[in-house]
Tab-separated table of C-alpha atoms in Angstrom:
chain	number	residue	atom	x	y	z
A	1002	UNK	CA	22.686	-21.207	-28.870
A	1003	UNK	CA	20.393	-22.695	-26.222
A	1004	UNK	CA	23.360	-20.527	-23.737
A	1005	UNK	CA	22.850	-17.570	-25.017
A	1006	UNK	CA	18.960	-17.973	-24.499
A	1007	UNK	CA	19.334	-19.101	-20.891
A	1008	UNK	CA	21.114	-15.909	-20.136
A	1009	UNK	CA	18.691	-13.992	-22.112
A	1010	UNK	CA	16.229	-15.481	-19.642
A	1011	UNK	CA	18.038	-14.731	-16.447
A	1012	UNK	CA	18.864	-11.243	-17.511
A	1013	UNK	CA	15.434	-10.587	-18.843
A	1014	UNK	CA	14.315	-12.215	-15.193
A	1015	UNK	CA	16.565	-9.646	-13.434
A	1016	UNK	CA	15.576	-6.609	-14.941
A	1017	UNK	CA	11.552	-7.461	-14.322
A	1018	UNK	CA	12.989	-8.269	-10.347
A	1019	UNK	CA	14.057	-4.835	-9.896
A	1020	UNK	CA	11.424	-3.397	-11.908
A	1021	UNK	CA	9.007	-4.772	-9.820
A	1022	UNK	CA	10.729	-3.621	-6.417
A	1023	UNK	CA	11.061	0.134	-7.906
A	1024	UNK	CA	7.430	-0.423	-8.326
A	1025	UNK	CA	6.632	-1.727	-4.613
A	1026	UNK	CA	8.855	1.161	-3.048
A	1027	UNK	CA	7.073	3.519	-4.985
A	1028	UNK	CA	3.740	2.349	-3.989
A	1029	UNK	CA	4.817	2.202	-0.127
A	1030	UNK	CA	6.168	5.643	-0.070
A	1031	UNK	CA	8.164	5.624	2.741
A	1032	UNK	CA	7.928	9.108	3.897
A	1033	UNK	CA	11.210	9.075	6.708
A	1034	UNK	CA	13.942	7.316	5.415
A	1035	UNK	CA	15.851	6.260	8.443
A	1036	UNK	CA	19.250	7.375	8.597
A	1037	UNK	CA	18.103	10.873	6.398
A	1038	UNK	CA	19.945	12.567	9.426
A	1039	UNK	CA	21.177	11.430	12.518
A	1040	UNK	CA	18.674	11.735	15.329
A	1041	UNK	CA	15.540	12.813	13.253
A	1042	UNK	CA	12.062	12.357	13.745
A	1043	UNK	CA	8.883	12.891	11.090
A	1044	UNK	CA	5.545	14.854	11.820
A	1045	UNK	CA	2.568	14.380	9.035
A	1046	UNK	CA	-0.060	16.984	9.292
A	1047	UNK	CA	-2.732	14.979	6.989
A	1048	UNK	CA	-6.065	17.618	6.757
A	1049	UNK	CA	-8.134	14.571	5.727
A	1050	UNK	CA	-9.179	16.367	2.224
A	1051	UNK	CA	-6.054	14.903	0.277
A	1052	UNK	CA	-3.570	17.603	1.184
A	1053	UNK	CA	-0.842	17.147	3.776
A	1054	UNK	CA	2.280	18.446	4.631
A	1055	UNK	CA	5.645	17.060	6.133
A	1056	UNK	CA	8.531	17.767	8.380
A	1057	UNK	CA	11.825	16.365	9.739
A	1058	UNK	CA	13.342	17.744	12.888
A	1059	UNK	CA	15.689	16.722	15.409
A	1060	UNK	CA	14.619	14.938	18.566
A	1061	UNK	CA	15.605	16.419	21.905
A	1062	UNK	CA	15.878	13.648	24.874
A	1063	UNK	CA	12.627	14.080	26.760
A	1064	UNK	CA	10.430	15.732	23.760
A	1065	UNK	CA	6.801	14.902	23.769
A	1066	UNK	CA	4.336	14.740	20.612
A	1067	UNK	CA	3.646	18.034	21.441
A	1068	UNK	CA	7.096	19.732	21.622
A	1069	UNK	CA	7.676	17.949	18.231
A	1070	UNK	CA	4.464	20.026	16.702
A	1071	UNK	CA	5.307	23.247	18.365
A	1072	UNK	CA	8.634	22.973	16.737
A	1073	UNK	CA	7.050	22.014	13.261
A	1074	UNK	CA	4.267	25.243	13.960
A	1075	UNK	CA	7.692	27.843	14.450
A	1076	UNK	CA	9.523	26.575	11.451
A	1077	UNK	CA	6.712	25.550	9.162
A	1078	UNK	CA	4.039	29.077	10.177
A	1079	UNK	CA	1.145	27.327	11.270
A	1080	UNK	CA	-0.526	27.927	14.677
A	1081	UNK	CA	-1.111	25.696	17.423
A	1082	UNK	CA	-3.924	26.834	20.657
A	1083	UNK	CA	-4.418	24.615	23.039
A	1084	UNK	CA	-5.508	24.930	27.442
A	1085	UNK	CA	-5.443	22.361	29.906
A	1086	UNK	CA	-8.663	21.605	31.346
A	1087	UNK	CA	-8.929	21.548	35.470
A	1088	UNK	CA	-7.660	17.759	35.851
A	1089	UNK	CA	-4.902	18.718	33.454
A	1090	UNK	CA	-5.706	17.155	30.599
A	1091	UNK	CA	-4.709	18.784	27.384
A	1092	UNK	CA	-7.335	20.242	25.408
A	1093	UNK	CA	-6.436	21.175	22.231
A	1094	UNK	CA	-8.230	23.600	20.348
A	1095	UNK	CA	-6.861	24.821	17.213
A	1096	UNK	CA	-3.952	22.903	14.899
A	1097	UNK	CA	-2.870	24.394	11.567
A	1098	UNK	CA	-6.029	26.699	10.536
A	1099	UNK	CA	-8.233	23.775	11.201
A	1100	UNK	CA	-10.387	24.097	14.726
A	1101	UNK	CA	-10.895	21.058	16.932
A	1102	UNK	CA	-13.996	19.260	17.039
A	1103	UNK	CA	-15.531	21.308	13.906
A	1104	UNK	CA	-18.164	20.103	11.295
A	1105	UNK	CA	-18.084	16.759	12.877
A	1106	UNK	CA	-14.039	16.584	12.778
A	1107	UNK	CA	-11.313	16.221	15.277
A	1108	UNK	CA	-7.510	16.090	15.049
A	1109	UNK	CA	-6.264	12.544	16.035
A	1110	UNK	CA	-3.006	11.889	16.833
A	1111	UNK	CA	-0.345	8.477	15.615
A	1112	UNK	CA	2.962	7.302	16.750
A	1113	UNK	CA	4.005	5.248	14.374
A	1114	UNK	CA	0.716	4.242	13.269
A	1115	UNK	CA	-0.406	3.435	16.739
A	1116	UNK	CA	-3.281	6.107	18.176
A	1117	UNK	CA	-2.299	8.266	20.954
A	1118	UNK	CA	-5.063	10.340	22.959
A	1119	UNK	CA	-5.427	13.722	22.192
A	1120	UNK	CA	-5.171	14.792	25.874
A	1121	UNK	CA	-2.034	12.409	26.200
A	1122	UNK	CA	0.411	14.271	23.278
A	1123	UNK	CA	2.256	16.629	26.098
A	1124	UNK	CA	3.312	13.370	27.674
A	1125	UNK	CA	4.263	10.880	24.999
A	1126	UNK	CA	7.932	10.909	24.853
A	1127	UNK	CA	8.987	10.661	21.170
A	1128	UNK	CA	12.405	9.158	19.918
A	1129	UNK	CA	14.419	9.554	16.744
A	1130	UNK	CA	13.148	8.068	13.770
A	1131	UNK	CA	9.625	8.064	15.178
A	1132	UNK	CA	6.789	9.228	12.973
A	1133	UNK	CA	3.900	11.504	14.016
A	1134	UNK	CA	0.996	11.599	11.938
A	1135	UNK	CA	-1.640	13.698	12.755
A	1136	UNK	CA	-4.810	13.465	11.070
A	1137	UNK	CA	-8.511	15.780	10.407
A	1138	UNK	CA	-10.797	13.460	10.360
């Protein structure tokens, strides 16, 4: 008897463990599974009011944060406007219906969580399974 309540126990313990980690994954939310395709990388447009939208593409040796958007604005219809001031720094100045530097907001750009400059996205070299998030905020 006290057998069959041991393994009642470690079954019972099981079945909570991987409870719990469906749980955890699901609160992560790991948007870019690696390994979804072969040499893919992720772009989050985030419009800082809740709403957001997400694409997968494949990375091109040499492709910049800005390339990877430009491809995402062809296949996904959204617009992207942008000059280069006289020291030729990249000045963007519309992204996805939303204007730069409007009612107080910008568009700020993230390579895998880690800030890149605005004027610096034509020159970042991105590499598969990278994720771009880019931000209203």
């Amino acid at each position: 008897m006290k057998n069959i309540d041991i393994m009642t126990k470690q079954i019972l313990g099981i079945i909570i463990f991987f409870l719990g980690l469906v749980v955890l994954f699901n609160i992560i939310k790991i948007p870019f599974p690696q390994g979804s395709q072969k040499n893919t990388a992720g772009l989050i447009l985030n419009w800082g009011d809740g709403s957001s939208r997400k694409f997968e593409g494949p990375v091109i040796d040499g492709m910049t944060i800005l390339e990877a958007i430009q491809s995402s604005a062809e296949s996904g219809n959204f617009e992207v406007d942008y000059s280069y001031d006289k020291a030729g720094h990249l000045q963007l100045k519309l992204l996805a219906g939303k204007l730069n530097q409007a009612d107080g907001k910008s568009w700020h750009f993230y390579l895998n969580k880690k800030y890149v400059n605005t004027q610096d996205i034509g020159n970042f070299v991105i590499k598969k399974y990278d994720i771009i998030e880019v931000r209203y905020e």
